[in-house]
PDB file of C-alpha atoms in Angstrom:
ATOM      1  CA  UNK A   1       5.907   6.515  13.251  1.00 88.00           C
ATOM      2  CA  UNK A   2       3.262   5.596  11.191  1.00 90.00           C
ATOM      3  CA  UNK A   3       4.635   4.191   7.623  1.00 92.00           C
ATOM      4  CA  UNK A   4       1.843   3.511   4.296  1.00 93.00           C
ATOM      5  CA  UNK A   5       3.004   0.951   2.428  1.00 93.00           C
ATOM      6  CA  UNK A   6       1.549   0.966  -1.000  1.00 91.00           C
ATOM      7  CA  UNK A   7       0.773  -2.440  -3.029  1.00 91.00           C
ATOM      8  CA  UNK A   8       1.472  -1.931  -6.623  1.00 89.00           C
ATOM      9  CA  UNK A   9       0.642  -5.208  -9.038  1.00 90.00           C
ATOM     10  CA  UNK A  10      -0.095  -5.738 -13.076  1.00 89.00           C
ATOM     11  CA  UNK A  11      -3.715  -5.462 -12.261  1.00 87.00           C
ATOM     12  CA  UNK A  12      -4.758  -7.884 -15.549  1.00 89.00           C
ATOM     13  CA  UNK A  13      -2.311 -10.740 -13.668  1.00 91.00           C
ATOM     14  CA  UNK A  14      -4.962 -10.863 -10.545  1.00 90.00           C
ATOM     15  CA  UNK A  15      -7.589 -10.597 -11.928  1.00 89.00           C
ATOM     16  CA  UNK A  16      -6.324 -13.749 -13.732  1.00 94.00           C
ATOM     17  CA  UNK A  17      -5.810 -15.653 -11.014  1.00 92.00           C
ATOM     18  CA  UNK A  18      -8.865 -18.202 -10.238  1.00 94.00           C
ATOM     19  CA  UNK A  19     -10.833 -17.397  -6.689  1.00 92.00           C
ATOM     20  CA  UNK A  20      -8.750 -20.814  -5.055  1.00 94.00           C
ATOM     21  CA  UNK A  21      -5.216 -18.542  -6.287  1.00 94.00           C
ATOM     22  CA  UNK A  22      -6.522 -15.288  -4.426  1.00 91.00           C
ATOM     23  CA  UNK A  23      -8.071 -17.205  -1.440  1.00 91.00           C
ATOM     24  CA  UNK A  24      -4.500 -19.116  -0.703  1.00 93.00           C
ATOM     25  CA  UNK A  25      -2.519 -16.008  -1.207  1.00 92.00           C
ATOM     26  CA  UNK A  26      -4.815 -13.901   1.109  1.00 91.00           C
ATOM     27  CA  UNK A  27      -4.741 -17.177   3.529  1.00 93.00           C
ATOM     28  CA  UNK A  28      -0.338 -15.865   3.039  1.00 94.00           C
ATOM     29  CA  UNK A  29      -1.531 -12.533   3.507  1.00 93.00           C
ATOM     30  CA  UNK A  30      -3.648 -12.885   6.282  1.00 92.00           C
ATOM     31  CA  UNK A  31      -0.239 -14.904   8.373  1.00 95.00           C
ATOM     32  CA  UNK A  32       1.495 -11.594   7.804  1.00 95.00           C
ATOM     33  CA  UNK A  33      -1.546  -9.569   9.000  1.00 93.00           C
ATOM     34  CA  UNK A  34      -1.493 -11.869  12.547  1.00 94.00           C
ATOM     35  CA  UNK A  35       2.148 -11.522  12.939  1.00 94.00           C
ATOM     36  CA  UNK A  36       2.056  -7.701  12.725  1.00 94.00           C
ATOM     37  CA  UNK A  37      -1.014  -7.713  14.669  1.00 93.00           C
ATOM     38  CA  UNK A  38       0.878  -9.529  17.269  1.00 95.00           C
ATOM     39  CA  UNK A  39       4.005  -6.891  17.578  1.00 95.00           C
ATOM     40  CA  UNK A  40       0.799  -3.844  17.487  1.00 94.00           C
ATOM     41  CA  UNK A  41       2.228  -2.776  14.406  1.00 94.00           C
ATOM     42  CA  UNK A  42      -0.702  -3.087  11.942  1.00 93.00           C
ATOM     43  CA  UNK A  43      -3.377  -0.257  11.457  1.00 91.00           C
ATOM     44  CA  UNK A  44      -5.624   0.009   8.607  1.00 90.00           C
ATOM     45  CA  UNK A  45      -5.314  -2.037   5.505  1.00 91.00           C
ATOM     46  CA  UNK A  46      -7.627  -2.427   2.016  1.00 86.00           C
ATOM     47  CA  UNK A  47      -7.863  -3.947  -0.791  1.00 85.00           C
ATOM     48  CA  UNK A  48      -8.872  -1.402  -3.897  1.00 83.00           C
ATOM     49  CA  UNK A  49     -11.471  -1.724  -6.043  1.00 81.00           C
ATOM     50  CA  UNK A  50     -10.421  -2.146  -9.685  1.00 79.00           C
ATOM     51  CA  UNK A  51      -8.832   0.378 -11.766  1.00 79.00           C
ATOM     52  CA  UNK A  52     -11.434   0.257 -14.438  1.00 80.00           C
ATOM     53  CA  UNK A  53     -13.811   1.704 -12.332  1.00 79.00           C
ATOM     54  CA  UNK A  54     -11.378   4.289 -10.537  1.00 76.00           C
ATOM     55  CA  UNK A  55     -12.100   8.369 -10.870  1.00 76.00           C
ATOM     56  CA  UNK A  56      -9.135  11.171 -10.831  1.00 72.00           C
ATOM     57  CA  UNK A  57     -10.343  14.618  -9.970  1.00 71.00           C
ATOM     58  CA  UNK A  58      -8.217  17.519 -11.589  1.00 74.00           C
ATOM     59  CA  UNK A  59      -7.789  20.760 -12.626  1.00 76.00           C
ATOM     60  CA  UNK A  60      -8.988  24.060 -11.392  1.00 78.00           C
ATOM     61  CA  UNK A  61     -11.999  24.988  -9.423  1.00 78.00           C
ATOM     62  CA  UNK A  62     -14.712  22.215  -9.179  1.00 78.00           C
ATOM     63  CA  UNK A  63     -11.897  20.419 -11.197  1.00 77.00           C
ATOM     64  CA  UNK A  64     -12.751  17.602 -14.128  1.00 80.00           C
ATOM     65  CA  UNK A  65     -13.734  13.847 -12.573  1.00 81.00           C
ATOM     66  CA  UNK A  66     -11.491  11.402 -15.483  1.00 77.00           C
ATOM     67  CA  UNK A  67     -12.217   7.691 -16.052  1.00 79.00           C
ATOM     68  CA  UNK A  68      -9.527   6.028 -14.699  1.00 70.00           C
ATOM     69  CA  UNK A  69      -6.569   6.207 -12.112  1.00 63.00           C
ATOM     70  CA  UNK A  70      -3.821   7.421 -15.427  1.00 63.00           C
ATOM     71  CA  UNK A  71      -0.780   5.329 -13.525  1.00 56.00           C
ATOM     72  CA  UNK A  72       2.073   6.589 -15.667  1.00 58.00           C
ATOM     73  CA  UNK A  73       3.532   2.605 -14.129  1.00 62.00           C
ATOM     74  CA  UNK A  74       2.863  -0.851 -15.474  1.00 69.00           C
ATOM     75  CA  UNK A  75       1.416  -1.478 -12.026  1.00 73.00           C
ATOM     76  CA  UNK A  76      -1.682   0.013 -10.392  1.00 82.00           C
ATOM     77  CA  UNK A  77      -2.578   0.730  -6.896  1.00 84.00           C
ATOM     78  CA  UNK A  78      -4.378  -2.173  -5.316  1.00 86.00           C
ATOM     79  CA  UNK A  79      -4.185  -1.725  -1.447  1.00 89.00           C
ATOM     80  CA  UNK A  80      -2.309  -0.320   0.692  1.00 92.00           C
ATOM     81  CA  UNK A  81      -0.883  -0.934   4.609  1.00 93.00           C
ATOM     82  CA  UNK A  82      -0.341   1.389   7.629  1.00 94.00           C
ATOM     83  CA  UNK A  83       2.091   0.216   9.899  1.00 94.00           C
ATOM     84  CA  UNK A  84       3.623   1.492  13.355  1.00 94.00           C
ATOM     85  CA  UNK A  85       7.319   1.242  13.181  1.00 93.00           C
ATOM     86  CA  UNK A  86      10.037   2.705  15.163  1.00 93.00           C
ATOM     87  CA  UNK A  87      12.227   3.267  12.203  1.00 91.00           C
ATOM     88  CA  UNK A  88      11.745   3.278   8.077  1.00 89.00           C
ATOM     89  CA  UNK A  89      14.013   0.219   8.199  1.00 92.00           C
ATOM     90  CA  UNK A  90      11.530  -1.114  10.440  1.00 93.00           C
ATOM     91  CA  UNK A  91       9.103  -0.480   7.669  1.00 93.00           C
ATOM     92  CA  UNK A  92      10.376  -2.214   5.254  1.00 94.00           C
ATOM     93  CA  UNK A  93      10.880  -5.315   7.288  1.00 92.00           C
ATOM     94  CA  UNK A  94       7.365  -5.716   6.780  1.00 94.00           C
ATOM     95  CA  UNK A  95       7.233  -4.851   3.221  1.00 93.00           C
ATOM     96  CA  UNK A  96       9.576  -7.726   2.949  1.00 92.00           C
ATOM     97  CA  UNK A  97       7.380  -9.954   4.794  1.00 93.00           C
ATOM     98  CA  UNK A  98       4.631  -8.913   2.758  1.00 93.00           C
ATOM     99  CA  UNK A  99       6.596  -9.526  -0.491  1.00 89.00           C
ATOM    100  CA  UNK A 100       7.555 -12.917   0.725  1.00 92.00           C
ATOM    101  CA  UNK A 101       4.161 -13.935   0.409  1.00 91.00           C
ATOM    102  CA  UNK A 102       3.178 -12.527  -2.854  1.00 90.00           C
ATOM    103  CA  UNK A 103       6.700 -11.611  -4.762  1.00 87.00           C
ATOM    104  CA  UNK A 104       5.337 -10.644  -7.750  1.00 85.00           C
ATOM    105  CA  UNK A 105       3.838  -7.267  -5.702  1.00 87.00           C
ATOM    106  CA  UNK A 106       5.812  -4.209  -5.708  1.00 86.00           C
ATOM    107  CA  UNK A 107       6.017  -2.055  -2.553  1.00 90.00           C
ATOM    108  CA  UNK A 108       6.152   1.369  -2.034  1.00 89.00           C
ATOM    109  CA  UNK A 109       6.876   2.661   1.445  1.00 91.00           C
ATOM    110  CA  UNK A 110       6.405   6.137   2.578  1.00 85.00           C
ATOM    111  CA  UNK A 111       6.112   8.021   5.739  1.00 86.00           C
ATOM    112  CA  UNK A 112       2.633   9.759   6.918  1.00 83.00           C
ATOM    113  CA  UNK A 113       2.710  13.158   8.668  1.00 70.00           C
ATOM    114  CA  UNK A 114      -0.139  13.962  10.506  1.00 66.00           C
ATOM    115  CA  UNK A 115      -1.943  16.606   9.414  1.00 61.00           C
ATOM    116  CA  UNK A 116      -4.159  18.715  11.523  1.00 60.00           C
ATOM    117  CA  UNK A 117      -6.199  21.743   9.787  1.00 59.00           C
ATOM    118  CA  UNK A 118      -4.967  24.489  12.170  1.00 67.00           C
ATOM    119  CA  UNK A 119      -1.426  22.720  13.758  1.00 66.00           C
ATOM    120  CA  UNK A 120       2.255  23.663  11.705  1.00 65.00           C
ATOM    121  CA  UNK A 121       2.988  19.813   9.588  1.00 57.00           C
ATOM    122  CA  UNK A 122       5.382  18.263  12.288  1.00 58.00           C
ATOM    123  CA  UNK A 123       9.025  17.941  10.772  1.00 53.00           C
ATOM    124  CA  UNK A 124      10.359  15.210   9.088  1.00 45.00           C
ATOM    125  CA  UNK A 125      13.970  13.981   9.166  1.00 46.00           C
ATOM    126  CA  UNK A 126      14.583  14.355   5.932  1.00 39.00           C
ATOM    127  CA  UNK A 127      12.799  18.182   5.770  1.00 39.00           C
ATOM    128  CA  UNK A 128      15.707  18.966   8.383  1.00 41.00           C
ATOM    129  CA  UNK A 129      18.348  17.867   6.126  1.00 38.00           C
TER     130      UNK A 129
END
């Protein structure tokens, strides 16, 4: 089953890191990536651009483009991972590994359901309860 692990962090804190501090964190995160790749668990990962350049599209019709992500949290979504795990517990374990090397980040774990136009959306265990 695929899970998204969304990485939240206080953006101002991340932006305050020196290039050396950022590089050191990335070395540690890449070590986790290597372990996950060895077990064929890791899918696409991304580090997102700054929220100052984020745009939100909302509203009816063609919508209105607004500056910023308008997050209702202290942290901003700064990255994501897609992992292929047998269970939610296994996905939580991956998030714990990431948090070990980036302890000030917050990780949100969500199941990914594939959407294919014209095909029914697969039921999940939560939907069946």
